[in-house]
Tab-separated table of C-alpha atoms in Angstrom:
chain	number	residue	atom	x	y	z
A	1	ARG	CA	-7.844	13.757	11.538
A	2	LYS	CA	-6.620	11.374	9.097
A	3	GLU	CA	-2.915	10.034	9.529
A	4	VAL	CA	-1.725	10.385	6.249
A	5	GLU	CA	-3.850	13.380	4.659
A	6	GLN	CA	-3.486	14.265	0.822
A	7	ASP	CA	-4.965	16.424	-1.794
A	8	PRO	CA	-6.821	13.533	-4.050
A	9	GLY	CA	-6.872	15.350	-7.396
A	10	PRO	CA	-7.061	14.908	-10.478
A	11	PHE	CA	-4.547	17.351	-11.197
A	12	ASN	CA	-4.799	17.379	-15.280
A	13	VAL	CA	-1.704	19.129	-16.572
A	14	PRO	CA	0.087	19.258	-20.299
A	15	GLU	CA	2.812	17.036	-21.202
A	16	GLY	CA	6.386	18.782	-20.398
A	17	ALA	CA	4.672	20.971	-17.151
A	18	THR	CA	6.039	20.577	-13.834
A	19	VAL	CA	3.295	19.412	-10.937
A	20	ALA	CA	4.107	18.875	-6.982
A	21	PHE	CA	1.674	16.884	-4.559
A	22	ASN	CA	1.985	17.764	-1.253
A	23	CYS	CA	1.596	15.401	2.272
A	24	THR	CA	0.793	15.623	5.302
A	25	TYR	CA	1.020	13.253	8.272
A	26	SER	CA	-0.485	13.525	11.916
A	27	ASN	CA	1.997	11.069	13.694
A	28	SER	CA	5.703	13.513	14.953
A	29	ALA	CA	7.014	10.030	15.951
A	30	SER	CA	6.874	9.114	12.230
A	31	GLN	CA	10.036	7.709	11.291
A	32	SER	CA	10.308	6.625	7.178
A	33	PHE	CA	8.352	8.369	4.316
A	34	PHE	CA	7.986	7.155	0.726
A	35	TRP	CA	5.702	7.752	-2.050
A	36	TYR	CA	4.598	5.132	-4.244
A	37	ARG	CA	2.848	5.394	-7.744
A	38	GLN	CA	-0.293	2.897	-8.522
A	39	ASP	CA	-1.804	2.684	-12.049
A	40	CYS	CA	-5.452	1.445	-12.459
A	41	ARG	CA	-6.148	-1.378	-11.327
A	42	LYS	CA	-2.491	-2.777	-10.444
A	43	GLU	CA	-0.244	-3.226	-7.841
A	44	PRO	CA	1.761	-0.247	-5.385
A	45	LYS	CA	5.050	0.737	-6.864
A	46	LEU	CA	7.999	2.271	-4.824
A	47	LEU	CA	8.585	5.462	-6.472
A	48	MET	CA	11.151	6.809	-4.278
A	49	SER	CA	11.990	7.022	-0.401
A	50	VAL	CA	12.088	10.386	1.408
A	51	TYR	CA	15.075	11.282	3.123
A	52	SER	CA	15.854	14.397	5.402
A	53	SER	CA	17.535	16.463	3.252
A	54	GLY	CA	15.871	15.574	-0.024
A	55	ASN	CA	16.391	13.405	-2.665
A	56	GLU	CA	16.217	13.287	-6.290
A	57	ASP	CA	15.848	10.738	-9.090
A	58	GLY	CA	16.089	12.104	-12.505
A	59	ARG	CA	13.066	14.301	-12.866
A	60	PHE	CA	11.214	13.886	-9.761
A	61	THR	CA	12.338	15.311	-5.982
A	62	ALA	CA	10.976	14.498	-2.219
A	63	GLN	CA	11.695	16.808	0.381
A	64	LEU	CA	10.784	16.203	3.760
A	65	ASN	CA	9.797	18.820	6.476
A	66	ARG	CA	9.843	17.507	9.694
A	67	ALA	CA	8.456	20.281	11.865
A	68	SER	CA	5.838	20.538	9.449
A	69	GLN	CA	5.142	17.373	9.177
A	70	TYR	CA	4.828	17.672	5.858
A	71	ILE	CA	5.980	15.519	2.494
A	72	SER	CA	6.647	16.692	-1.125
A	73	LEU	CA	7.166	15.614	-4.869
A	74	LEU	CA	7.976	17.335	-7.861
A	75	ILE	CA	7.544	16.256	-11.138
A	76	ARG	CA	9.441	17.748	-13.671
A	77	ASP	CA	8.864	17.274	-17.772
A	78	SER	CA	5.349	15.275	-17.132
A	79	LYS	CA	5.591	12.565	-19.375
A	80	LEU	CA	2.388	10.473	-20.365
A	81	SER	CA	3.817	7.551	-19.233
A	82	ASP	CA	3.677	9.582	-15.405
A	83	SER	CA	-0.182	9.094	-15.872
A	84	ALA	CA	-1.177	7.455	-12.018
A	85	THR	CA	-2.330	7.849	-8.535
A	86	TYR	CA	0.580	8.898	-6.456
A	87	LEU	CA	0.383	7.189	-3.267
A	88	CYS	CA	2.227	9.332	-0.391
A	89	VAL	CA	3.640	6.369	2.684
A	90	VAL	CA	4.473	6.886	6.085
A	91	ARG	CA	6.150	4.020	8.558
A	92	GLY	CA	5.885	4.836	12.336
A	93	ARG	CA	8.981	4.473	14.640
A	94	GLY	CA	10.302	0.771	13.900
A	95	GLY	CA	9.355	-2.373	16.085
A	96	GLY	CA	5.771	-3.674	16.932
A	97	ALA	CA	2.599	-2.010	16.072
A	98	THR	CA	3.889	1.649	14.876
A	99	ASN	CA	6.051	-0.495	12.105
A	100	LYS	CA	3.181	-0.524	9.868
A	101	LEU	CA	2.844	1.438	6.240
A	102	ILE	CA	0.046	3.685	6.409
A	103	PHE	CA	-0.973	4.694	2.570
A	104	GLY	CA	-2.395	7.981	1.827
A	105	THR	CA	-5.364	7.838	-0.338
A	106	GLY	CA	-3.595	9.010	-3.234
A	107	THR	CA	-3.527	11.867	-5.527
A	108	LEU	CA	-4.472	11.259	-9.205
A	109	LEU	CA	-2.359	12.641	-11.747
A	110	ALA	CA	-3.338	12.526	-15.825
A	111	VAL	CA	-1.031	14.086	-18.282
A	112	GLN	CA	-2.924	15.356	-21.271
A	113	PRO	CA	-0.964	15.285	-24.870
B	1	ASN	CA	11.099	-13.688	-10.290
B	2	ALA	CA	11.819	-13.075	-6.543
B	3	GLY	CA	8.599	-10.593	-6.027
B	4	VAL	CA	5.932	-10.751	-3.717
B	5	MET	CA	4.298	-13.810	-5.079
B	6	GLN	CA	-0.153	-13.070	-4.586
B	7	ASN	CA	-2.636	-16.335	-5.703
B	8	PRO	CA	-5.024	-16.626	-6.747
B	9	ARG	CA	-5.244	-13.260	-9.412
B	10	HIS	CA	-8.725	-13.908	-9.096
B	11	LEU	CA	-10.959	-15.746	-6.742
B	12	VAL	CA	-15.108	-15.451	-7.456
B	13	ARG	CA	-16.830	-16.954	-4.506
B	14	ARG	CA	-20.684	-17.566	-3.547
B	15	ARG	CA	-21.845	-15.455	-1.188
B	16	GLY	CA	-21.434	-17.629	2.393
B	17	GLN	CA	-18.187	-19.488	1.479
B	18	GLU	CA	-14.870	-18.799	2.130
B	19	ALA	CA	-12.165	-17.200	0.686
B	20	ARG	CA	-8.497	-18.355	1.794
B	21	LEU	CA	-5.621	-15.611	0.121
B	22	ARG	CA	-2.315	-16.694	-0.017
B	23	CYS	CA	1.110	-14.102	-0.502
B	24	SER	CA	4.478	-15.328	-0.330
B	25	PRO	CA	7.115	-12.604	0.757
B	26	MET	CA	10.316	-11.544	-1.126
B	27	LYS	CA	13.217	-13.819	0.132
B	28	GLY	CA	14.538	-12.232	2.973
B	29	HIS	CA	11.288	-10.507	4.289
B	30	SER	CA	9.912	-11.654	7.398
B	31	HIS	CA	7.376	-9.405	7.720
B	32	VAL	CA	3.780	-9.012	5.825
B	33	TYR	CA	1.163	-6.328	5.590
B	34	TRP	CA	-2.266	-6.813	4.048
B	35	TYR	CA	-4.517	-4.319	2.570
B	36	ARG	CA	-7.634	-3.646	0.999
B	37	GLN	CA	-9.387	-1.931	-1.684
B	38	LEU	CA	-12.035	-1.268	-3.140
B	39	PRO	CA	-13.241	0.054	-6.348
B	40	GLU	CA	-12.243	3.710	-6.973
B	41	GLU	CA	-10.638	3.965	-2.740
B	42	GLY	CA	-7.419	3.693	-1.169
B	43	LEU	CA	-5.476	1.243	0.460
B	44	LYS	CA	-6.697	0.316	3.779
B	45	PHE	CA	-4.660	-1.504	6.342
B	46	MET	CA	-5.814	-4.853	7.554
B	47	VAL	CA	-2.819	-6.378	9.459
B	48	TYR	CA	0.536	-6.644	9.808
B	49	LEU	CA	2.430	-9.756	10.769
B	50	GLN	CA	5.593	-11.281	11.296
B	51	LYS	CA	6.921	-14.662	11.183
B	52	GLU	CA	4.350	-16.486	13.604
B	53	ASN	CA	3.232	-13.451	15.109
B	54	ILE	CA	0.645	-10.938	14.349
B	55	ILE	CA	1.769	-7.291	15.055
B	56	ASP	CA	-0.948	-5.020	14.482
B	57	GLU	CA	-4.662	-6.491	13.267
B	58	SER	CA	-6.267	-2.930	14.420
B	59	GLY	CA	-7.670	-2.746	10.218
B	60	MET	CA	-9.341	-6.332	10.313
B	61	PRO	CA	-13.115	-6.314	10.698
B	62	LYS	CA	-13.679	-8.452	14.078
B	63	GLU	CA	-15.866	-10.680	12.413
B	64	ARG	CA	-15.262	-13.377	10.006
B	65	PHE	CA	-11.489	-12.385	9.170
B	66	SER	CA	-8.063	-13.939	10.480
B	67	ALA	CA	-4.857	-13.769	9.457
B	68	GLU	CA	-1.631	-15.679	9.656
B	69	PHE	CA	1.950	-16.356	8.548
B	70	PRO	CA	3.219	-19.607	9.763
B	71	LYS	CA	7.332	-20.036	10.624
B	72	GLU	CA	6.529	-22.078	6.866
B	73	GLY	CA	4.705	-21.238	4.034
B	74	PRO	CA	2.643	-18.592	2.955
B	75	SER	CA	0.948	-15.756	4.738
B	76	ILE	CA	-2.505	-16.321	4.623
B	77	LEU	CA	-5.629	-13.768	4.569
B	78	ARG	CA	-8.833	-16.109	5.151
B	79	ILE	CA	-12.381	-14.628	4.974
B	80	GLN	CA	-15.384	-17.028	6.115
B	81	GLN	CA	-18.576	-16.781	4.883
B	82	VAL	CA	-18.217	-13.960	2.260
B	83	VAL	CA	-20.407	-11.101	1.870
B	84	ARG	CA	-20.992	-9.165	-1.613
B	85	GLY	CA	-19.122	-6.339	0.461
B	86	ASP	CA	-16.034	-7.842	0.773
B	87	SER	CA	-15.577	-7.671	-2.947
B	88	ALA	CA	-12.168	-5.720	-3.205
B	89	ALA	CA	-8.979	-5.703	-4.313
B	90	TYR	CA	-6.258	-7.670	-1.832
B	91	PHE	CA	-3.124	-6.601	-1.825
B	92	CYS	CA	-0.157	-8.057	0.088
B	93	ALA	CA	3.213	-6.717	0.869
B	94	SER	CA	6.812	-7.319	2.764
B	95	SER	CA	9.499	-5.983	4.323
B	96	SER	CA	12.616	-6.955	5.956
B	97	GLY	CA	10.922	-4.882	8.368
B	98	GLN	CA	14.148	-3.238	9.448
B	99	GLY	CA	13.145	0.769	10.277
B	100	GLY	CA	12.800	2.674	7.579
B	101	THR	CA	13.322	-0.161	4.942
B	102	GLU	CA	10.433	-0.616	2.076
B	103	ALA	CA	7.753	-2.550	1.186
B	104	PHE	CA	7.050	-4.150	-2.165
B	105	PHE	CA	3.771	-5.101	-3.192
B	106	GLY	CA	2.641	-8.223	-5.058
B	107	GLN	CA	0.127	-8.171	-7.863
B	108	GLY	CA	-2.573	-8.435	-5.440
B	109	THR	CA	-6.348	-10.930	-5.798
B	110	ARG	CA	-9.200	-9.752	-6.985
B	111	LEU	CA	-11.785	-11.373	-4.927
B	112	THR	CA	-15.163	-11.249	-6.572
B	113	VAL	CA	-18.607	-12.171	-4.024
B	114	VAL	CA	-21.866	-13.335	-6.567
């Protein structure tokens, strides 16, 4: 089983739609969670951290379910500029080898005009 | 720009040559990660370093690849005797290392082996 699993997509949605991405992780000791965005042939960029209580940043909402080892990202009112690959990232407990960041393979979103 | 700096951005090497990729972390960051991304594929972890220490190299190929992060200067990913299969984008990220902090990426080095 992969350490971080995501549906690769693609998700093709019209402008203005709401879209949700899911991610599961295998290591129950994981402590920190993030969503990154990667545009074609560019570096990944941090979109938002994911907190236990859930958090929102404008049109983006991230949630964490530790019991199910599940992370989600919701994008409301999709824009053309949201088209990208969204990467789920998990970090282990602080210190030592488990502190490395583990990336999912990403979910491709294509927002259509 | 106080971001993560990688150079060169593009590197062309002939088979059998050596490739050296450099990464200067963000100011105040002492932890560096290297990832490789093949075309149309996800990011694959290679190595995680702290100043003067390799913390986790579980993703590094056993031969030809090495990494260092000296006390002074950038982190270096070194690939000896490159082969065509080494052609990829190599990304470096840095963090302050404290649990929970985010990592920030450089723009990557695109290695092409001809």
